[in-house]
Coordinates of C-alpha atoms and ligand atoms in Angstrom, one line a residue:
M1157 CA 0.0 0.0 0.0
D1158 CA 1.4 3.4 -1.0
F1159 CA 1.8 6.0 1.8
T1160 CA 3.3 9.4 2.2
V1161 CA 6.0 10.5 4.7
E1162 CA 6.2 14.3 5.2
F1163 CA 9.2 15.9 6.8
Q1164 CA 8.8 19.2 8.6
P1165 CA 10.1 21.9 8.9
L1166 CA 11.7 21.2 5.5
G1167 CA 8.4 20.6 3.8
L1168 CA 9.6 17.5 2.0
R1169 CA 7.5 14.5 1.2
I1170 CA 8.3 11.1 -0.2
Q1171 CA 6.0 8.3 -1.4
C1172 CA 6.7 4.8 0.0
D1173 CA 5.3 1.5 -1.3
Q1174 CA 6.5 -0.6 1.6
D1175 CA 7.4 -0.3 5.3
I1176 CA 10.5 1.8 5.8
N1177 CA 12.8 2.8 8.6
A1178 CA 12.4 6.5 9.4
L1179 CA 16.2 7.2 9.1
D1180 CA 16.2 5.5 5.7
A1181 CA 13.1 7.5 4.7
A1182 CA 14.9 10.8 5.6
R1183 CA 18.0 9.7 3.7
Q1184 CA 15.7 8.8 0.7
A1185 CA 14.3 12.3 0.9
G1186 CA 17.9 13.7 0.8
I1187 CA 17.9 14.9 4.4
Q1188 CA 21.2 14.6 6.1
M1189 CA 20.3 13.5 9.5
M1190 CA 22.7 13.1 12.5
A1191 CA 23.4 9.4 12.7
V1192 CA 26.7 9.2 14.5
C1193 CA 26.3 5.4 15.2
G1194 CA 25.2 4.8 11.7
G1195 CA 21.7 3.7 12.7
E1196 CA 22.8 1.2 15.4
G1197 CA 20.6 2.9 18.0
T1198 CA 23.4 3.8 20.3
C1199 CA 24.2 7.5 19.7
G1200 CA 20.7 8.9 20.4
K1201 CA 21.3 11.7 17.8
C1202 CA 18.7 10.9 15.2
V1203 CA 15.8 12.3 17.2
I1204 CA 12.5 12.9 15.3
Q1205 CA 9.0 13.8 16.5
I1206 CA 6.0 11.9 15.1
L1207 CA 3.4 14.6 14.6
E1208 CA 0.7 12.6 12.8
S1209 CA 0.6 8.9 12.3
K1210 CA -2.1 6.2 12.6
Q1211 CA 0.1 4.3 15.0
L1212 CA 2.8 5.5 17.3
Q1213 CA 5.0 2.6 18.2
Q1214 CA 5.8 1.8 21.8
P1215 CA 9.3 3.2 22.6
T1216 CA 12.1 0.7 22.5
P1217 CA 14.5 0.3 25.5
T1218 CA 17.1 2.4 23.5
E1219 CA 14.6 5.2 23.1
I1220 CA 13.6 5.1 26.7
K1221 CA 17.4 5.4 27.5
H1222 CA 17.9 8.4 25.3
L1223 CA 14.6 10.3 25.6
S1224 CA 12.8 11.7 28.6
P1225 CA 9.3 10.5 29.5
Q1226 CA 7.9 13.9 28.5
Q1227 CA 9.6 13.7 25.1
L1228 CA 8.3 10.1 24.6
D1229 CA 4.8 11.3 25.5
A1230 CA 5.1 14.2 23.0
G1231 CA 5.9 11.6 20.2
F1232 CA 9.7 11.9 20.1
R1233 CA 11.5 8.8 18.9
L1234 CA 14.8 7.8 17.4
A1235 CA 14.6 7.7 13.6
C1236 CA 16.7 4.6 13.3
M1237 CA 14.4 2.7 15.7
T1238 CA 11.2 3.7 14.0
T1239 CA 9.4 1.8 11.2
L1240 CA 7.0 3.7 9.1
T1241 CA 4.0 1.7 7.8
A1242 CA 1.4 4.4 6.9
D1243 CA 0.9 8.1 6.2
T1244 CA 3.2 9.9 8.7
K1245 CA 4.1 13.5 9.4
L1246 CA 7.5 13.9 11.1
Y1247 CA 9.2 16.9 12.6
I1248 CA 13.0 16.8 12.5
P1249 CA 14.5 19.2 15.1
A1250 CA 17.4 21.4 13.9
S1251 CA 19.7 19.5 16.2
S1252 CA 19.1 16.3 14.3
I1253 CA 20.0 17.8 10.9
I1254 CA 23.6 18.1 9.8
E1255 CA 22.9 21.2 7.6
D1256 CA 20.3 23.7 8.6
Q1257 CA 17.9 25.1 6.1
I1258 CA 18.8 28.5 4.9
M1259 CA 17.4 31.1 7.3
Q1260 CA 17.3 34.5 5.9
T1261 CA 18.3 37.2 8.4
E1262 CA 19.8 39.7 6.0
G1263 CA 18.1 43.0 5.4
D1264 CA 19.2 46.4 4.4
A1265 CA 21.7 48.1 6.8
V1266 CA 20.0 50.0 9.5
Q1267 CA 20.1 53.8 9.0
Q1268 CA 18.7 55.1 12.2
E1269 CA 19.7 57.8 14.6
L1270 CA 20.3 56.3 18.1
H1271 CA 17.8 57.0 20.8
P1272 CA 17.6 53.8 22.8
A1273 CA 14.9 53.2 25.4
I1274 CA 17.5 52.0 27.9
K1275 CA 20.1 54.4 29.3
Q1276 CA 23.0 53.9 31.6
T1277 CA 24.2 56.6 34.1
T1278 CA 27.1 56.1 36.5
I1279 CA 26.7 58.3 39.6
I1280 CA 29.0 58.9 42.5
L1281 CA 27.1 59.7 45.7
N1282 CA 28.1 61.4 48.9
K1283 CA 28.8 58.8 51.6
A1284 CA 26.2 58.7 54.4
Y1285 CA 27.3 60.0 57.7
L1286 CA 25.7 61.0 61.0
K1287 CA 24.9 64.5 59.8
D1288 CA 23.3 63.2 56.5
L1289 CA 20.9 60.4 57.1
T1290 CA 19.3 60.5 53.7
S1291 CA 18.3 57.0 52.5
D1292 CA 20.3 55.2 49.8
F1293 CA 17.5 55.5 47.2
S1294 CA 16.8 59.1 48.0
R1295 CA 20.5 59.8 47.4
V1296 CA 20.1 58.1 44.0
K1297 CA 17.1 60.2 43.2
N1298 CA 18.8 63.4 44.2
A1299 CA 21.9 62.6 42.1
M1300 CA 19.6 61.9 39.1
V1301 CA 17.6 65.1 39.9
D1302 CA 14.5 63.0 39.4
P1303 CA 12.1 62.7 42.3
S1304 CA 9.9 60.4 40.2
L1305 CA 12.6 57.8 39.8
H1306 CA 11.5 54.4 41.0
A1307 CA 12.6 50.7 41.0
N1308 CA 11.2 47.4 42.0
L1309 CA 12.1 45.7 45.3
D1310 CA 14.8 43.4 43.8
T1311 CA 16.6 46.3 42.2
I1312 CA 16.4 48.4 45.4
R1313 CA 17.8 45.4 47.3
R1314 CA 20.9 45.4 45.1
I1315 CA 21.8 49.0 45.6
P1316 CA 23.2 49.1 49.2
P1317 CA 25.9 46.5 48.8
I1318 CA 27.1 48.0 45.5
L1319 CA 27.3 51.5 47.1
R1320 CA 29.2 50.3 50.2
E1321 CA 31.6 48.0 48.3
N1322 CA 32.1 50.3 45.3
D1323 CA 33.1 53.6 46.9
W1324 CA 29.5 55.0 46.7
T1325 CA 29.5 54.6 42.9
V1326 CA 26.7 52.8 41.1
N1327 CA 25.7 52.4 37.5
L1328 CA 22.0 52.8 36.9
I1329 CA 20.2 51.1 34.0
T1330 CA 17.0 53.0 33.4
R1331 CA 14.0 52.9 31.1
G1332 CA 12.3 56.3 31.5
N1333 CA 12.1 57.0 35.2
R1334 CA 12.3 53.4 36.2
V1335 CA 15.6 51.8 37.3
I1336 CA 15.5 48.4 35.9
N1337 CA 18.9 47.2 37.2
V1338 CA 22.1 48.4 38.9
T1339 CA 25.7 47.4 38.3
R1340 CA 29.1 48.5 39.7
K1341 CA 30.2 50.1 36.5
K1342 CA 28.9 51.0 33.0
I1343 CA 28.3 48.0 30.8
E1344 CA 30.3 48.3 27.7
T1345 CA 28.4 47.1 24.6
P1346 CA 24.9 47.0 26.1
L1347 CA 22.9 44.3 24.4
G1348 CA 19.4 44.4 22.8
L1349 CA 17.6 41.8 20.7
A1350 CA 15.4 42.6 17.7
V1351 CA 13.3 39.6 16.6
D1352 CA 11.1 38.9 13.6
V1353 CA 8.8 36.1 14.5
G1354 CA 7.7 34.7 11.2
S1355 CA 5.4 31.7 10.7
T1356 CA 8.2 29.7 9.1
K1357 CA 11.3 31.2 10.7
I1358 CA 12.4 33.3 13.6
A1359 CA 15.1 35.8 12.8
C1360 CA 17.1 37.3 15.7
Y1361 CA 19.5 40.2 15.7
L1362 CA 21.8 40.9 18.7
I1363 CA 22.4 44.6 18.7
D1364 CA 24.9 46.9 20.5
L1365 CA 22.6 49.5 21.9
D1366 CA 25.5 52.0 22.1
S1367 CA 26.3 51.9 18.4
G1368 CA 23.1 50.5 16.9
K1369 CA 25.2 47.9 15.1
V1370 CA 24.2 44.2 14.6
I1371 CA 26.8 42.2 16.5
T1372 CA 25.5 38.9 15.2
A1373 CA 22.3 37.5 13.6
K1374 CA 20.8 34.0 13.6
G1375 CA 17.6 32.4 12.2
T1376 CA 15.9 29.2 13.2
P1377 CA 12.8 27.4 12.0
N1378 CA 9.7 28.4 14.0
P1379 CA 9.1 25.3 16.2
Q1380 CA 5.3 26.0 16.0
I1381 CA 5.5 24.3 12.5
A1382 CA 5.1 21.1 14.4
Y1383 CA 1.5 22.2 15.1
G1384 CA 0.5 23.3 11.7
E1385 CA 2.3 24.4 8.5
D1386 CA 0.0 27.5 8.1
I1387 CA -1.3 30.1 10.5
M1388 CA -4.9 28.9 10.4
A1389 CA -3.9 25.4 11.4
R1390 CA -1.9 26.7 14.3
L1391 CA -4.7 29.0 15.4
A1392 CA -7.1 26.0 15.3
F1393 CA -4.7 24.1 17.6
A1394 CA -4.3 27.1 19.9
I1395 CA -8.0 27.7 20.4
Q1396 CA -8.8 24.1 21.3
N1397 CA -7.7 24.9 24.9
R1398 CA -5.6 27.3 26.9
E1399 CA -2.8 24.7 27.3
N1400 CA -2.3 24.5 23.5
A1401 CA -2.0 28.2 23.2
E1402 CA 0.5 28.3 26.1
K1403 CA 2.4 25.5 24.4
L1404 CA 2.8 27.6 21.2
H1405 CA 3.7 30.7 23.3
T1406 CA 6.3 28.7 25.3
L1407 CA 7.8 27.1 22.2
T1408 CA 8.3 30.5 20.6
M1409 CA 9.8 32.1 23.7
D1410 CA 12.1 29.1 24.3
A1411 CA 13.3 29.2 20.7
I1412 CA 14.1 32.9 21.0
S1413 CA 15.9 32.4 24.3
L1414 CA 17.9 29.5 22.9
I1415 CA 19.1 31.5 19.9
A1416 CA 19.8 34.5 22.1
S1417 CA 21.9 32.3 24.5
D1418 CA 23.8 30.9 21.5
M1419 CA 24.5 34.3 20.0
C1420 CA 25.7 35.7 23.4
R1421 CA 27.9 32.7 23.9
R1422 CA 29.6 33.3 20.6
I1423 CA 30.7 36.7 21.8
N1424 CA 31.5 35.6 25.4
R1425 CA 28.5 37.3 26.9
E1426 CA 25.5 36.0 28.8
V1427 CA 21.8 36.0 27.7
H1428 CA 21.0 37.6 31.1
E1429 CA 22.8 40.7 29.8
I1430 CA 20.1 41.5 27.2
M1431 CA 18.4 44.7 28.4
D1432 CA 15.8 45.4 25.7
F1433 CA 13.8 43.6 23.0
C1434 CA 11.7 44.5 20.0
L1435 CA 9.5 41.7 18.7
V1436 CA 7.5 41.9 15.5
G1437 CA 5.4 39.3 13.8
N1438 CA 2.2 38.8 11.8
T1439 CA -0.9 39.3 14.0
A1440 CA -1.2 35.5 14.8
M1441 CA 2.4 35.3 15.8
H1442 CA 2.0 38.6 17.8
H1443 CA -0.9 37.2 19.7
L1444 CA 0.9 33.9 20.3
F1445 CA 4.2 35.4 21.5
L1446 CA 2.3 37.8 23.8
N1447 CA 0.2 34.9 25.0
L1448 CA -3.0 36.9 24.1
P1449 CA -6.1 34.8 23.4
A1450 CA -6.0 34.1 19.6
D1451 CA -9.6 32.8 19.3
S1452 CA -10.9 35.9 17.5
L1453 CA -8.2 35.6 14.8
A1454 CA -9.3 32.1 13.9
V1455 CA -12.9 33.1 12.9
S1456 CA -14.5 35.7 10.7
P1457 CA -14.2 38.7 10.9
F1458 CA -10.7 38.0 12.3
V1459 CA -10.5 40.8 14.8
P1460 CA -7.3 41.2 16.9
V1461 CA -7.6 41.4 20.7
M1462 CA -5.3 44.5 20.7
T1463 CA -3.8 46.7 18.1
D1464 CA -2.0 49.2 20.3
P1465 CA 1.7 49.0 21.1
L1466 CA 2.6 47.0 24.2
Y1467 CA 5.5 47.1 26.6
P1468 CA 5.5 43.9 28.7
S1469 CA 8.5 42.8 30.7
A1470 CA 10.7 40.1 29.3
N1471 CA 10.0 38.1 32.5
T1472 CA 6.2 38.1 31.9
L1473 CA 6.9 36.6 28.4
H1474 CA 9.3 34.0 29.8
L1475 CA 12.2 35.3 27.8
S1476 CA 15.7 34.8 29.2
A1477 CA 17.0 38.4 29.8
M1478 CA 18.4 40.8 32.3
P1479 CA 16.1 41.2 35.3
G1480 CA 13.9 44.2 34.5
A1481 CA 14.4 44.0 30.7
G1482 CA 11.4 45.1 28.7
V1483 CA 9.9 44.1 25.4
Y1484 CA 8.5 46.6 22.8
A1485 CA 5.7 45.0 20.7
P1486 CA 4.8 47.5 18.0
P1487 CA 1.2 47.9 17.0
V1488 CA -0.6 45.6 14.6
K1489 CA -3.2 46.8 12.1
A1490 CA -5.7 44.0 11.5
G1491 CA -6.2 40.3 11.7
F1492 CA -3.8 39.7 8.8
I1493 CA -1.8 42.9 8.9
G1494 CA 0.7 42.6 11.8
S1495 CA 3.6 44.5 13.2
D1496 CA 6.0 42.7 10.8
H1497 CA 4.2 44.6 8.0
L1498 CA 4.5 47.8 9.9
A1499 CA 8.2 47.2 10.4
F1500 CA 8.6 46.4 6.7
L1501 CA 6.9 49.6 5.6
Y1502 CA 8.7 51.7 8.2
A1503 CA 12.1 50.3 7.2
T1504 CA 11.5 50.8 3.5
G1505 CA 10.5 54.5 3.6
F1506 CA 6.7 54.4 3.5
G1507 CA 5.2 57.5 5.1
K1508 CA 8.5 59.4 4.7
D1509 CA 8.1 60.7 1.2
N1510 CA 5.4 60.9 -1.5
K1511 CA 6.8 58.4 -4.0
I1512 CA 4.3 56.1 -5.5
R1513 CA 5.6 52.9 -3.9
L1514 CA 4.4 49.3 -3.9
G1515 CA 5.6 47.1 -1.0
I1516 CA 5.2 43.3 -1.2
D1517 CA 6.2 40.9 1.5
I1518 CA 5.7 37.5 0.0
G1519 CA 4.8 34.6 2.3
T1520 CA 2.0 32.2 2.9
N1521 CA 0.0 35.3 3.4
T1522 CA 1.4 38.1 1.2
E1523 CA 1.0 41.6 2.6
I1524 CA 0.9 44.3 0.0
A1525 CA 0.9 48.1 0.5
L1526 CA 0.5 50.9 -2.0
Q1527 CA 1.5 54.5 -1.2
A1528 CA 0.0 57.0 -3.5
N1529 CA -2.0 60.2 -3.5
G1530 CA -1.4 60.8 0.2
H1531 CA -2.7 57.4 1.2
I1532 CA -1.0 54.1 2.3
V1533 CA -3.4 51.2 1.8
S1534 CA -2.5 47.6 2.8
V1535 CA -4.1 44.3 1.9
S1536 CA -3.3 40.7 2.8
T1537 CA -3.8 38.0 0.3
A1538 CA -3.9 34.3 0.9
S1539 CA -1.1 33.3 -1.6
G1540 CA -0.6 30.0 0.1
P1541 CA 2.6 28.1 0.8
A1542 CA 3.4 27.1 -2.8
F1543 CA 6.3 29.5 -3.0
E1544 CA 7.6 27.9 0.2
G1545 CA 7.5 24.5 -1.6
A1546 CA 4.3 23.1 0.0
H1547 CA 1.6 21.5 -2.1
I1548 CA 4.3 21.0 -4.8
A1549 CA 5.2 17.3 -5.4
F1550 CA 9.0 18.0 -5.2
G1551 CA 8.6 21.3 -3.4
M1552 CA 10.8 22.1 -0.4
R1553 CA 12.1 25.1 1.5
A1554 CA 15.4 26.7 0.6
A1555 CA 17.8 24.0 2.0
P1556 CA 20.7 22.1 0.7
G1557 CA 19.6 20.0 -2.2
A1558 CA 16.9 22.4 -3.3
I1559 CA 17.0 23.7 -6.9
E1560 CA 17.0 27.5 -6.5
H1561 CA 17.4 28.6 -10.1
V1562 CA 16.5 27.1 -13.4
T1563 CA 17.4 28.1 -16.9
I1564 CA 15.5 26.3 -19.8
D1565 CA 16.9 26.5 -23.3
E1566 CA 15.0 26.5 -26.6
D1567 CA 15.1 22.7 -26.7
G1568 CA 13.7 22.4 -23.2
K1569 CA 17.0 21.4 -21.6
T1570 CA 17.6 22.7 -18.1
I1571 CA 20.5 24.2 -16.3
I1572 CA 20.0 24.2 -12.6
D1573 CA 21.6 25.7 -9.5
V1574 CA 21.3 23.6 -6.4
I1575 CA 21.8 24.9 -2.9
G1576 CA 24.9 23.4 -1.5
G1577 CA 26.0 22.2 -5.0
Q1578 CA 24.8 18.7 -4.2
K1579 CA 22.4 16.4 -5.9
A1580 CA 18.9 17.9 -6.5
I1581 CA 16.3 16.5 -4.1
G1582 CA 13.6 19.1 -4.5
V1583 CA 12.8 22.6 -5.7
C1584 CA 12.3 25.8 -3.6
G1585 CA 10.2 28.8 -4.5
S1586 CA 12.7 30.8 -6.6
G1587 CA 13.4 27.6 -8.6
I1588 CA 9.7 27.0 -9.2
L1589 CA 9.1 30.6 -10.3
D1590 CA 12.1 30.4 -12.7
A1591 CA 10.8 27.2 -14.1
V1592 CA 7.2 28.4 -14.7
A1593 CA 8.3 31.7 -16.2
Q1594 CA 10.6 29.9 -18.6
L1595 CA 8.2 27.1 -19.5
R1596 CA 5.8 29.9 -20.5
A1597 CA 8.5 31.9 -22.3
R1598 CA 9.6 28.8 -24.3
G1599 CA 6.1 28.0 -25.3
L1600 CA 6.0 24.8 -23.2
L1601 CA 3.0 26.2 -21.2
N1602 CA 0.1 27.8 -23.0
H1603 CA -1.7 31.0 -21.9
R1604 CA -4.0 29.0 -19.7
G1605 CA -1.0 27.4 -17.9
R1606 CA -1.4 23.9 -19.6
F1607 CA 1.6 21.9 -20.7
V1608 CA 1.9 21.8 -24.5
K1609 CA 2.0 18.0 -24.7
D1610 CA 3.3 17.6 -28.2
R1611 CA 6.7 19.2 -27.3
P1612 CA 9.4 16.5 -27.0
C1613 CA 10.7 17.7 -23.6
I1614 CA 7.2 17.3 -22.0
Q1615 CA 7.1 13.8 -20.6
I1616 CA 3.9 11.7 -20.0
D1617 CA 3.7 9.8 -16.8
E1618 CA 2.3 6.3 -16.3
N1619 CA -1.2 7.9 -15.7
G1620 CA -1.0 9.8 -19.0
K1621 CA -0.3 13.2 -17.3
P1622 CA 2.3 15.6 -18.6
L1623 CA 5.4 16.2 -16.6
F1624 CA 8.5 18.4 -17.0
A1625 CA 11.9 17.2 -15.5
L1626 CA 14.0 19.9 -13.9
S1627 CA 16.9 17.5 -13.2
D1628 CA 18.0 14.3 -14.8
G1629 CA 19.2 10.9 -13.4
S1630 CA 17.2 8.0 -12.0
Q1631 CA 15.2 10.2 -9.6
P1632 CA 14.6 13.5 -11.4
V1633 CA 12.9 16.4 -9.7
T1634 CA 9.8 17.1 -11.8
L1635 CA 6.9 19.6 -12.1
S1636 CA 3.4 18.3 -12.8
Q1637 CA 0.3 20.1 -14.1
E1638 CA -1.0 20.2 -10.5
D1639 CA 2.2 21.9 -9.4
I1640 CA 1.9 24.5 -12.1
D1641 CA -1.8 25.1 -11.1
Q1642 CA -0.7 25.7 -7.5
I1643 CA 1.9 28.3 -8.6
L1644 CA -0.7 30.0 -10.8
L1645 CA -3.1 30.2 -7.9
A1646 CA -0.5 31.7 -5.6
K1647 CA 0.8 34.3 -8.1
G1648 CA -2.8 35.1 -9.1
A1649 CA -3.6 35.9 -5.4
I1650 CA -0.6 38.3 -5.2
R1651 CA -1.4 40.0 -8.6
A1652 CA -5.0 40.4 -7.6
G1653 CA -4.0 42.2 -4.4
I1654 CA -1.7 44.5 -6.4
D1655 CA -4.5 45.2 -8.9
V1656 CA -7.1 45.9 -6.2
L1657 CA -4.8 48.5 -4.6
M1658 CA -4.0 50.2 -7.9
D1659 CA -7.7 50.2 -8.7
H1660 CA -8.6 51.6 -5.3
L1661 CA -6.1 54.4 -5.5
Q1662 CA -6.6 54.9 -9.2
I1663 CA -2.9 54.3 -10.1
K1664 CA -1.8 52.9 -13.4
P1665 CA 1.1 50.3 -13.3
N1666 CA 3.6 52.5 -15.1
Q1667 CA 3.0 55.3 -12.5
V1668 CA 4.6 53.1 -9.8
E1669 CA 8.0 54.6 -9.1
E1670 CA 9.3 51.8 -6.8
V1671 CA 8.4 48.2 -6.0
V1672 CA 9.9 47.0 -2.8
I1673 CA 10.1 43.3 -2.4
A1674 CA 10.7 41.6 0.9
G1675 CA 10.7 38.1 2.4
A1676 CA 12.8 35.0 2.0
F1677 CA 11.3 34.0 -1.3
G1678 CA 11.2 37.6 -2.6
S1679 CA 14.9 37.9 -2.0
Y1680 CA 15.9 35.0 -4.1
M1681 CA 13.3 35.3 -6.9
L1682 CA 14.2 37.0 -10.2
P1683 CA 11.8 40.0 -10.6
E1684 CA 11.9 39.6 -14.4
H1685 CA 10.5 36.1 -14.0
A1686 CA 7.9 37.4 -11.5
M1687 CA 6.9 39.9 -14.2
G1688 CA 7.1 37.2 -16.9
I1689 CA 4.4 35.1 -15.3
G1690 CA 2.3 38.2 -14.5
M1691 CA 2.8 38.1 -10.7
L1692 CA 4.1 41.7 -10.8
P1693 CA 3.1 44.4 -13.3
T1694 CA 5.7 44.9 -16.0
L1695 CA 8.0 47.7 -15.1
P1696 CA 11.6 48.6 -15.7
L1697 CA 13.9 46.5 -13.6
D1698 CA 15.5 49.5 -12.0
R1699 CA 12.3 50.3 -10.2
M1700 CA 12.5 47.0 -8.3
R1701 CA 14.2 47.0 -4.9
I1702 CA 14.9 43.7 -3.1
V1703 CA 15.2 44.4 0.6
G1704 CA 15.6 41.0 2.2
N1705 CA 14.1 40.7 5.7
A1706 CA 12.9 44.3 5.9
A1707 CA 10.7 43.4 8.9
G1708 CA 13.8 42.4 10.8
T1709 CA 15.4 45.7 9.7
G1710 CA 12.4 47.6 11.0
A1711 CA 12.5 45.8 14.3
Q1712 CA 16.2 46.7 14.7
M1713 CA 15.3 50.4 14.0
M1714 CA 12.6 50.4 16.7
L1715 CA 14.9 48.6 19.1
I1716 CA 17.6 51.3 19.0
S1717 CA 15.3 54.3 18.8
T1718 CA 12.3 55.5 20.8
N1719 CA 11.9 58.1 18.0
A1720 CA 11.6 55.3 15.5
R1721 CA 8.9 53.7 17.7
Q1722 CA 6.9 56.9 17.7
E1723 CA 7.3 57.4 13.9
A1724 CA 6.2 53.7 13.3
E1725 CA 3.2 54.2 15.6
T1726 CA 2.3 57.3 13.6
L1727 CA 2.7 55.3 10.4
A1728 CA 0.5 52.6 11.8
E1729 CA -2.3 55.1 12.3
K1730 CA -1.9 56.3 8.7
I1731 CA -2.1 52.8 7.1
E1732 CA -5.6 52.0 5.8
Y1733 CA -6.5 48.4 5.8
L1734 CA -8.6 47.1 2.8
E1735 CA -10.4 43.8 3.1
L1736 CA -10.0 42.1 -0.2
T1737 CA -12.9 39.7 0.1
V1738 CA -15.4 42.6 0.2
Y1739 CA -13.8 44.5 -2.7
P1740 CA -16.4 44.1 -5.5
E1741 CA -13.9 43.7 -8.3
F1742 CA -11.6 41.3 -6.5
P1743 CA -13.0 38.1 -8.1
I1744 CA -12.4 39.6 -11.6
F1745 CA -8.8 40.6 -10.7
Y1746 CA -8.2 37.2 -9.3
A1747 CA -9.6 35.4 -12.4
N1748 CA -7.2 37.6 -14.5
G1749 CA -4.3 37.0 -12.1
I1750 CA -4.2 33.2 -12.4
R1751 CA -3.7 33.2 -16.1
A1752 CA -0.2 32.1 -17.2
Ligands
LIG1127 S1 21.5 6.9 14.4 FE1 22.4 6.7 16.3 S2 20.7 6.3 17.5 FE2 19.9 6.5 15.6

């Protein structure tokens, strides 16, 4: 009996026609798993989590030895000890993979005047003596000339020993009129963390708050993927009960703390030295990382609990940080327009000039904004996960073994670029886009997006369906008609969003002065191919600006400057949200958009 094994977070799937060992299945899918003992069941490195399966095997003695009871309860097993016999969905933790998938953290360099929320002031106090019985904290307030200065009990407890052991000198770390911590001397290179919590990945930037420079950056797959590939699936899980929502919250916070610890370790610092945070994300991620009830986001009319900026303590959110550290969570706009969109628009100049500018952040939901005629209007369109490799037979995320670029010559022969230079095992979004654009340009797809079957390079599979091979060899990576249909639906949704905005603000395509493209897929795609398949309006290439993870850049700007926070909040008020589903012409634009 045929069955499917799906590997997350890579998004890879393989078909099996007989029972298979999970480690072998991963290898067959081209995934390089840790297997130090070569599958003997002794090293304990090949950890997987069974997310969905008809039958979860009882743990073997080896698994009981290597995995905790909590892990076993949560479906963790050793791949080499697991036999797969039916449809199974697996999660492979990053620690079990030899090569991580590519996690985009790069964005434009931050151009932002420094104005951090956290300040350090080193003060030298007059020593207490019998003729001056002023309390320690009153001395601090007097030295700071701020009677409103206050601190929590833990901080106040730390002041007396420092004063008396440090010659009445103390370094105050303050946010506004609140002393969040005290140290003996000024901390050189004070640390802050800017985080873009994406549905697929979490990008973290460790920042020197004195210079505003990024010290180091790191990305990791969002571990929530284990509970649903798309946002709606995760929301459905979260709203089942409070424990589920807490689980998604904790997973996210633990992942951020883990990356932060790792980055700090790399520079010989401690995670408990991080003083300030800025966290952005789409509205679902925002609600989950803040541990806000997400029920209203899961059902129409998809109303957020809160759109205002929030300033919780890092401690409240269970983030590893300096005691007293705070988190800035910028405002969200609507159920599908989050603070990552605001950060993207802020970082790319929206609201700062009058240029007619289109901003597109391509993901499972693609947020699009058009600035024109004194307005900034945003929409969110359900473009689906096809550009992230899901719902495509050989689709996968950008990871070693993924075809990232394809050139097709006149005879239908392909030249492919594979990430990591290894054997192709799948194709990621940019490769799929290249392929579809060139299949169309070479006349191998007709205007309705159907394969032209009489061309020699179009193969026919055993079911009589057309197929195009991107790579050769005994196990080629192929594109089917169903795959092409998925891509056309995805690009059609994006184009319809753009057309609605241009229609709404009465802008013709050639009036657009700049198209800003963000997101992991957007960074690797070739704009000429996006124009070639009609995903973007046809414009001169020099009007296209690829900005990488601009939401991460915006989060960094807001981390290092309270002025940036205010400007971004003003921008948020200016953004008008347009609901596509109630726009009368949307169905027509969508029908036009899905043409090849
Ligand atoms: S490969 Fe060593 S325990 Fe599975």
